[in-house]
PDB file of C-alpha atoms in Angstrom:
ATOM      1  CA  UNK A   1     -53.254  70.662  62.634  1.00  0.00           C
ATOM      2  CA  UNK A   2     -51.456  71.828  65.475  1.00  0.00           C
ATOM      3  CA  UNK A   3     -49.503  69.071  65.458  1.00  0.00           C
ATOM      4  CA  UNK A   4     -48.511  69.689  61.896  1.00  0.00           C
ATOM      5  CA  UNK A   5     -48.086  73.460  62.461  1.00  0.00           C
ATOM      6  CA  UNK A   6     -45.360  72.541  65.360  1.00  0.00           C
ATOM      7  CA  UNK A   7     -43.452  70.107  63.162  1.00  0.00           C
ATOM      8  CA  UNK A   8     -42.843  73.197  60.916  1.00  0.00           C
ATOM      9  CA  UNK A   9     -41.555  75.507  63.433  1.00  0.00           C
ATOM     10  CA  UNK A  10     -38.802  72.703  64.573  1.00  0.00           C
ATOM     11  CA  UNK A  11     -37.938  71.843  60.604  1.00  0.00           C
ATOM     12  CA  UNK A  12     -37.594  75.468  59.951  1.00  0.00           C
ATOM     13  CA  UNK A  13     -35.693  76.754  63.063  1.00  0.00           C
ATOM     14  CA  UNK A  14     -33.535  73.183  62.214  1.00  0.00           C
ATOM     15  CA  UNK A  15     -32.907  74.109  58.980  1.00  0.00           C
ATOM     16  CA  UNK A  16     -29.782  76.763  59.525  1.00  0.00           C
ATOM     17  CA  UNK A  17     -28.151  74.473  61.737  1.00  0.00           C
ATOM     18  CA  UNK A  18     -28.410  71.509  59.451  1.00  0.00           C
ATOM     19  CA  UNK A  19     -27.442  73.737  56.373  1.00  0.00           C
ATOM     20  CA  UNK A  20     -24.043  75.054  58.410  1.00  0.00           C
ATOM     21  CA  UNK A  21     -23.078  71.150  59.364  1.00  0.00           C
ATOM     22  CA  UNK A  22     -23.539  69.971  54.888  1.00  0.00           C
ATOM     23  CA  UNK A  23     -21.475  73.074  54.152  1.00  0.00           C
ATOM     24  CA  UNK A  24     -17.638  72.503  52.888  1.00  0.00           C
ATOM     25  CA  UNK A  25     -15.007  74.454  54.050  1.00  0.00           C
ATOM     26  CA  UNK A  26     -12.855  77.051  51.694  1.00  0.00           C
ATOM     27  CA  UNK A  27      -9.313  76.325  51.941  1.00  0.00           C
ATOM     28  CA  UNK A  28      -7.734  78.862  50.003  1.00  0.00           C
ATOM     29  CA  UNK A  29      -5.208  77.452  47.156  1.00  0.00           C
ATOM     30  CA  UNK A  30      -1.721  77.583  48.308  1.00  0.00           C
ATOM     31  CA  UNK A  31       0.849  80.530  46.502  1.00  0.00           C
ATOM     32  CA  UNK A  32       3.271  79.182  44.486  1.00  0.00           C
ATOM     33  CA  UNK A  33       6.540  81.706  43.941  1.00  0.00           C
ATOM     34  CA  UNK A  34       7.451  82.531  40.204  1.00  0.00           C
ATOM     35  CA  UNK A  35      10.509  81.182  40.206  1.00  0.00           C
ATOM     36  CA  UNK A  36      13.545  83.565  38.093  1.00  0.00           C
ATOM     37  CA  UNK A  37      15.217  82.141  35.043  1.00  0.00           C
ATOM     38  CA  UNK A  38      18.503  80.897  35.929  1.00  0.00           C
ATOM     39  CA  UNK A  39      21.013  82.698  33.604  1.00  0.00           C
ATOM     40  CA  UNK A  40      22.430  80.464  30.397  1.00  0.00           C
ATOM     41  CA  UNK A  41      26.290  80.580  29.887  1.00  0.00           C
ATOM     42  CA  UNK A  42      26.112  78.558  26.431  1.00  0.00           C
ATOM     43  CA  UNK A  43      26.629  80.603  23.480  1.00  0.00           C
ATOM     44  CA  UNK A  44      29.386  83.011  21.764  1.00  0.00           C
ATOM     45  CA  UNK A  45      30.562  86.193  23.552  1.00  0.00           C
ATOM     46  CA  UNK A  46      32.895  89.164  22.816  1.00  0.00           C
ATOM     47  CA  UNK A  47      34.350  91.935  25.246  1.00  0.00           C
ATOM     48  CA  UNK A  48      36.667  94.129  26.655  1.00  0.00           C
ATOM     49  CA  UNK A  49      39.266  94.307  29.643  1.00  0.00           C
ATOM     50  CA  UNK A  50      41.562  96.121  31.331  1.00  0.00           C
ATOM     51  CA  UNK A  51      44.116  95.175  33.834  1.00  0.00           C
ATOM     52  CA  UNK A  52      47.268  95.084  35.887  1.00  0.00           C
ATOM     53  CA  UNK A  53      50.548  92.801  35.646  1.00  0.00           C
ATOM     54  CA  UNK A  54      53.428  91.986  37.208  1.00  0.00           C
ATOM     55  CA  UNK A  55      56.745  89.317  36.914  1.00  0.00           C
ATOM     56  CA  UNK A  56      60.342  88.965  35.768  1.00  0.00           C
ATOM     57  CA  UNK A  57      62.262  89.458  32.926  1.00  0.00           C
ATOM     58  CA  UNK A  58      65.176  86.659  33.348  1.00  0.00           C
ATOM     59  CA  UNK A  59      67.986  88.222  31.070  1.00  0.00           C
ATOM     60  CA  UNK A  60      70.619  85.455  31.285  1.00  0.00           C
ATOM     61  CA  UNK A  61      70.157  84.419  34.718  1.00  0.00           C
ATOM     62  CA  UNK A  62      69.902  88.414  35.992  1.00  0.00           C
ATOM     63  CA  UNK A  63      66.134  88.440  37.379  1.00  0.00           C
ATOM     64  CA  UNK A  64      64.629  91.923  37.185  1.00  0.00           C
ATOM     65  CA  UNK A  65      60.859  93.286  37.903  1.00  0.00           C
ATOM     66  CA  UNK A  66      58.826  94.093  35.342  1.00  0.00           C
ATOM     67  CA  UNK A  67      54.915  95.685  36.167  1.00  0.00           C
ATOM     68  CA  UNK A  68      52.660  97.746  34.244  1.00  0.00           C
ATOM     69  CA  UNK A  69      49.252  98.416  32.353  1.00  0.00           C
ATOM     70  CA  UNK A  70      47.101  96.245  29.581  1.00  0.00           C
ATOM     71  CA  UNK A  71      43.859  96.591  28.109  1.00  0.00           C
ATOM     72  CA  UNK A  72      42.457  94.619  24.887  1.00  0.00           C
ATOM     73  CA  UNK A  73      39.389  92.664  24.024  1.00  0.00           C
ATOM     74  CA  UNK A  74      38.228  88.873  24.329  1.00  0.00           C
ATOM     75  CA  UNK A  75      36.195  86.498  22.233  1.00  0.00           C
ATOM     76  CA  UNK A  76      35.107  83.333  22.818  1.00  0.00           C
ATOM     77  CA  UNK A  77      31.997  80.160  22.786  1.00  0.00           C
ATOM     78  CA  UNK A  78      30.801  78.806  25.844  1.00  0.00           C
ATOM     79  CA  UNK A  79      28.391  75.596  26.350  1.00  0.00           C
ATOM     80  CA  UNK A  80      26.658  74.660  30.074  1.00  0.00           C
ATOM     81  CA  UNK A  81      25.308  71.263  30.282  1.00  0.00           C
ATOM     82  CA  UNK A  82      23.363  71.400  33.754  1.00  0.00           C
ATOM     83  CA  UNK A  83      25.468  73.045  36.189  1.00  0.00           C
ATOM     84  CA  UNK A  84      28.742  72.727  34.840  1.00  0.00           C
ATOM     85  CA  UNK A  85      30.238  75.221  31.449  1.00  0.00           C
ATOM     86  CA  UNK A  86      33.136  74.550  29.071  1.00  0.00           C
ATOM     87  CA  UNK A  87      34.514  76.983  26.824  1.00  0.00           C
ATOM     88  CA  UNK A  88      37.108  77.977  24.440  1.00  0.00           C
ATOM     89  CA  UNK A  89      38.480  81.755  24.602  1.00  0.00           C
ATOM     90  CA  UNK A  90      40.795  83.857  22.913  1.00  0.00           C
ATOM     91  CA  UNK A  91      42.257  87.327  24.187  1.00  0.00           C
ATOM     92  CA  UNK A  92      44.666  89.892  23.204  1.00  0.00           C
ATOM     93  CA  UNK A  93      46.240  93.219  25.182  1.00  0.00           C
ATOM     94  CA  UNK A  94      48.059  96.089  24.006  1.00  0.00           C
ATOM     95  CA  UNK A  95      50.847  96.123  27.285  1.00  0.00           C
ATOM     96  CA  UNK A  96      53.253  98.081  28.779  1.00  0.00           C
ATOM     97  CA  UNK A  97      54.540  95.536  31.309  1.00  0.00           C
ATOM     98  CA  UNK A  98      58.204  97.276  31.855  1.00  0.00           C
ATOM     99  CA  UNK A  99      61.524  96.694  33.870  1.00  0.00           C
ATOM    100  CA  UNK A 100      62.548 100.008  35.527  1.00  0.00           C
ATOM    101  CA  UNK A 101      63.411 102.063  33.078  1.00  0.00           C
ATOM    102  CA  UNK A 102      66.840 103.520  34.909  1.00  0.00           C
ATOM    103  CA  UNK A 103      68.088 100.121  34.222  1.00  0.00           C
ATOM    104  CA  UNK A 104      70.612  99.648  31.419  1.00  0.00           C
ATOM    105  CA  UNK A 105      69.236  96.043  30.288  1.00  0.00           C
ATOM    106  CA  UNK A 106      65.895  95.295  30.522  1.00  0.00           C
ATOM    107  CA  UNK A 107      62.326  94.141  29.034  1.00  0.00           C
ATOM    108  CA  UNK A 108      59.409  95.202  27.871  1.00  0.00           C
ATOM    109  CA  UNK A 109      55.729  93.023  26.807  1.00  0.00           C
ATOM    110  CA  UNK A 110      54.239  95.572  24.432  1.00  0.00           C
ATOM    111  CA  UNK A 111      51.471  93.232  23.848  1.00  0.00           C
ATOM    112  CA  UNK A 112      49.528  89.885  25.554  1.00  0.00           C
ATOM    113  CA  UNK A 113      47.748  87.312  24.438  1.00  0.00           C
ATOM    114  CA  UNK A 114      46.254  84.181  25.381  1.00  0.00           C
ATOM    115  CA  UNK A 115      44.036  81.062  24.136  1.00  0.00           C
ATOM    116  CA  UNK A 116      42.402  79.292  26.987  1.00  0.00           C
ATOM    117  CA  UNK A 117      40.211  76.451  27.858  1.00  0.00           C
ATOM    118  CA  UNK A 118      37.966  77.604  30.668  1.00  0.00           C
ATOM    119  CA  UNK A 119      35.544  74.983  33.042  1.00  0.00           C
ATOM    120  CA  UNK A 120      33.617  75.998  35.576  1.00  0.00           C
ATOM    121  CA  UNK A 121      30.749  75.781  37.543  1.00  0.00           C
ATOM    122  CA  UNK A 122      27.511  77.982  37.834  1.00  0.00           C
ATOM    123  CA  UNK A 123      27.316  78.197  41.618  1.00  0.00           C
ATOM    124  CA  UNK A 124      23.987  80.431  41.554  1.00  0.00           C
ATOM    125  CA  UNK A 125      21.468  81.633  38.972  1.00  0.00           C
ATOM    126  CA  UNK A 126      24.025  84.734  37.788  1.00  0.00           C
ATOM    127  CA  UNK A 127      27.451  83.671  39.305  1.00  0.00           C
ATOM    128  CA  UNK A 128      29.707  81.379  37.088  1.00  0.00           C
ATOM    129  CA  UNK A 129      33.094  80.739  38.449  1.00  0.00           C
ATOM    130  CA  UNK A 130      35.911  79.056  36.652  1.00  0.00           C
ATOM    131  CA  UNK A 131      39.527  77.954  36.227  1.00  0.00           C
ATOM    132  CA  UNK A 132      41.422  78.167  32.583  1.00  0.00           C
ATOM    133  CA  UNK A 133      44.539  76.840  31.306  1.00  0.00           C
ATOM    134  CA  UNK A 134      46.421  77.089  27.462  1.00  0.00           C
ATOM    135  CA  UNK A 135      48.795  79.167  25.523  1.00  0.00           C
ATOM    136  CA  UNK A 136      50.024  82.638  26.322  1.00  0.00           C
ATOM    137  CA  UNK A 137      52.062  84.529  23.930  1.00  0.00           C
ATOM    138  CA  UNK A 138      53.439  87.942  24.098  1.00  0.00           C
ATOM    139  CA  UNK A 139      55.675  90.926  22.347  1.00  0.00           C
ATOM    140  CA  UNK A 140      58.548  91.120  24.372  1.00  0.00           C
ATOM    141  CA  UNK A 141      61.146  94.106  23.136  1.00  0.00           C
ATOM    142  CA  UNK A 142      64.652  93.537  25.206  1.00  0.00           C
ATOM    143  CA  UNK A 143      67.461  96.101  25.537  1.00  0.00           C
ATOM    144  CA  UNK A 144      71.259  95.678  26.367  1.00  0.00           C
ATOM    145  CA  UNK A 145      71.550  99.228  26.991  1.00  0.00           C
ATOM    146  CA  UNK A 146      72.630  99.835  23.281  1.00  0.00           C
ATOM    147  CA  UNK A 147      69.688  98.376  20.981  1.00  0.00           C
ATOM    148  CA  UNK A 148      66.254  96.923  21.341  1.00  0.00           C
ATOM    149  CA  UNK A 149      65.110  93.955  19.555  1.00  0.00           C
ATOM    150  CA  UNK A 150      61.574  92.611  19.916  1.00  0.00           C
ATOM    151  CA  UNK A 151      60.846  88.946  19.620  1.00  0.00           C
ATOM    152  CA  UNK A 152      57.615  86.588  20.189  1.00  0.00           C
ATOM    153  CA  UNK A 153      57.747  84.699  23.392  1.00  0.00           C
ATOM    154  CA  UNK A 154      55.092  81.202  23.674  1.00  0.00           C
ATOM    155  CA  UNK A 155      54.703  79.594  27.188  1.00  0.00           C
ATOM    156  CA  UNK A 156      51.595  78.392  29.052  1.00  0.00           C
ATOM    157  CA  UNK A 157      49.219  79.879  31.068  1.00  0.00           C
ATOM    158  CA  UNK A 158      46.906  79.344  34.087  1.00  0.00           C
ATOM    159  CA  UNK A 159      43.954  81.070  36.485  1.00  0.00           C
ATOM    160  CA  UNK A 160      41.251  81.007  38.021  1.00  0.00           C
ATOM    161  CA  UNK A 161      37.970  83.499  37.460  1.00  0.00           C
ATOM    162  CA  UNK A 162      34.148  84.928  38.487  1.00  0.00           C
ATOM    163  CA  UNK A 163      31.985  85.931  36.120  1.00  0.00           C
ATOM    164  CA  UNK A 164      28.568  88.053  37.059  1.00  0.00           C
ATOM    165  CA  UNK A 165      25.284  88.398  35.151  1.00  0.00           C
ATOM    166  CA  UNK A 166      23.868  91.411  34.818  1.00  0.00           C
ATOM    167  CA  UNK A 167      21.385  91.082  32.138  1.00  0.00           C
ATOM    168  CA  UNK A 168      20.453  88.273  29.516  1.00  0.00           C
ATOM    169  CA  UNK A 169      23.041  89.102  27.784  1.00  0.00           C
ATOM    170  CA  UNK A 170      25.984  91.542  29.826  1.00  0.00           C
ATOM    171  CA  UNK A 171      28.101  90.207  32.353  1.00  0.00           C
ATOM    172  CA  UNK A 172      31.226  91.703  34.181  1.00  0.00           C
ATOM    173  CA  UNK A 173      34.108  89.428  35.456  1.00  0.00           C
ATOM    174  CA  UNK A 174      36.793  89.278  37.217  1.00  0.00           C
ATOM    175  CA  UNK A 175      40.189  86.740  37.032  1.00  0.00           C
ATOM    176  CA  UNK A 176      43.701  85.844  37.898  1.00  0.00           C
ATOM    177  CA  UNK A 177      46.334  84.071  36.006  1.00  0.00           C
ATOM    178  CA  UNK A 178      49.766  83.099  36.155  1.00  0.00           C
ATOM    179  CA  UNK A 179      52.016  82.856  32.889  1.00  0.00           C
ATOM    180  CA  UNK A 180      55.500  81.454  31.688  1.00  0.00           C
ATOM    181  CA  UNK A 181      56.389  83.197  28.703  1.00  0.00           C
ATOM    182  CA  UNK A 182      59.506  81.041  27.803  1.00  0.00           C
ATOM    183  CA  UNK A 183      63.127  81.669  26.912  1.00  0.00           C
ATOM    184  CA  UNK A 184      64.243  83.539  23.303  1.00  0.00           C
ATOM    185  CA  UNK A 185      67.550  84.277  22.358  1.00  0.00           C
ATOM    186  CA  UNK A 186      68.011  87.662  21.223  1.00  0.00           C
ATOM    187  CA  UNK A 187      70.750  88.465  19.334  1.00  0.00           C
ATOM    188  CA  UNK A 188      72.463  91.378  20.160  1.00  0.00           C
ATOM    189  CA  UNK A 189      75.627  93.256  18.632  1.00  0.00           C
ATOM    190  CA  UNK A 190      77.932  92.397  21.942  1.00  0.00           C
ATOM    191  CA  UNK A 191      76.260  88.583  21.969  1.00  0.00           C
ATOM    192  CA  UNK A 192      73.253  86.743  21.903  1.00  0.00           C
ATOM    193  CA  UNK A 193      71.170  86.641  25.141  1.00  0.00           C
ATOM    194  CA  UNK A 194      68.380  85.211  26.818  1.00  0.00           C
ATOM    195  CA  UNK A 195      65.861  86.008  27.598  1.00  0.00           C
ATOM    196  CA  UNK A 196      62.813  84.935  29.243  1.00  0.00           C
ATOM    197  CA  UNK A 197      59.184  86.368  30.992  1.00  0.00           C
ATOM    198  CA  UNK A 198      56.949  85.382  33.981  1.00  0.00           C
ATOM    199  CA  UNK A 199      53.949  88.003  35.073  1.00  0.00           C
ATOM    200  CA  UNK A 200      50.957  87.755  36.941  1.00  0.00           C
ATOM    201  CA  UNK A 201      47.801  89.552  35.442  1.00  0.00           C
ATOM    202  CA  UNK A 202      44.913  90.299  37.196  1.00  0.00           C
ATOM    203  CA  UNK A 203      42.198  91.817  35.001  1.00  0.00           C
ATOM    204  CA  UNK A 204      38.588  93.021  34.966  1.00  0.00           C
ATOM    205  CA  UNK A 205      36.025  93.332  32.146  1.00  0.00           C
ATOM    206  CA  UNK A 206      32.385  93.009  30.111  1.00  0.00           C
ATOM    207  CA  UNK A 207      31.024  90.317  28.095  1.00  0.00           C
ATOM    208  CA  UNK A 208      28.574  90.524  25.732  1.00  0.00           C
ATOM    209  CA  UNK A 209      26.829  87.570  24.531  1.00  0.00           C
ATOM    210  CA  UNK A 210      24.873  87.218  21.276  1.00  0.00           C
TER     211      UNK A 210
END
């Protein structure tokens, strides 16, 4: 009996020690961060812009500057395929891009437009950055002093751009671009002339997709 008795006392003052050795460790699952949605260039888009420009007006060989004002609107489609986003757009600017207007001669763009293929590359979630290249056309109004006549000038067109997300669906940009407007002959009382325009625009704005 006593025998039995001590026997008990060792299994039971045993028993904590053997129950701590069989027990498993918590290891606390690991956190994993919610990762944001990367923003989605594909899809149509319309907005507005404003901006600044400057060039020459080349009136038969006579260079002259020309700077001023435009604001208009934008439309256009977009598609992303991983990374990378291709798109079509189309824009068009009421302008004031004028030669001084002490000047006898001179030229005016009362209005820009241009239709532009546009590639880029989404370098982070919101930040799509891109060149563009197409078609510029423009209202261009020339004066020999004595009468104005307007006439359509086509050339080509080139940039580069940054555009920002700021919701699902509103982003703000920002872009350059370079444009050759041509030669048109104008054909004044004392002679026909011609005429050609160069400008630089640089030009902020929204998009809105939908």
């Amino acid at each position: 009996m006593k025998h039995l008795i001590v026997a008990a006392s060792a299994l039971f003052i045993a028993s904590p020690a053997l129950a701590a050795d069989l027990s498993i460790p918590y290891t606390p699952a690991p956190v994993v961060p919610v990762a944001m949605p990367a923003s989605d260039w594909s899809g149509f888009y319309a907005g507005i812009h404003a901006g600044y420009g400057w060039g020459t007006t080349d009136i038969e060989g006579a260079d002259f500057d020309a700077s001023g004002w435009l604001a208009g609107g934008q439309i256009g489609f977009r598609q992303q395929m991983d990374v990378f986003v291709l798109g079509l757009q189309t824009d068009l600017s009421v302008a004031n891009l004028s030669t001084d207007e002490d000047l006898i001669a001179g030229g005016t763009a009362d209005w820009y437009g241009s239709t532009t293929i546009r590639a880029g590359v989404a370098a982070t979630d919101a930040v799509l950055v891109y060149a563009l290249g197409g078609i510029a056309y423009a209202g261009v109004t020339a004066t020999d002093g004595v009468e104005d006549i307007s006439n359509t000038h086509l050339g080509w067109t080139a940039g580069v751009g940054a555009e920002v997300a700021l919701t699902d669906n509103v982003s703000v940009f920002g872009e350059y671009a370079y444009s050759s407007l041509g030669s048109q002959t104008y054909e004044f009382a004392s002679g026909d002339t011609d005429v050609s325009f160069d400008t630089h625009i640089v030009k902020a704005g929204l998009n809105f997709s939908f």
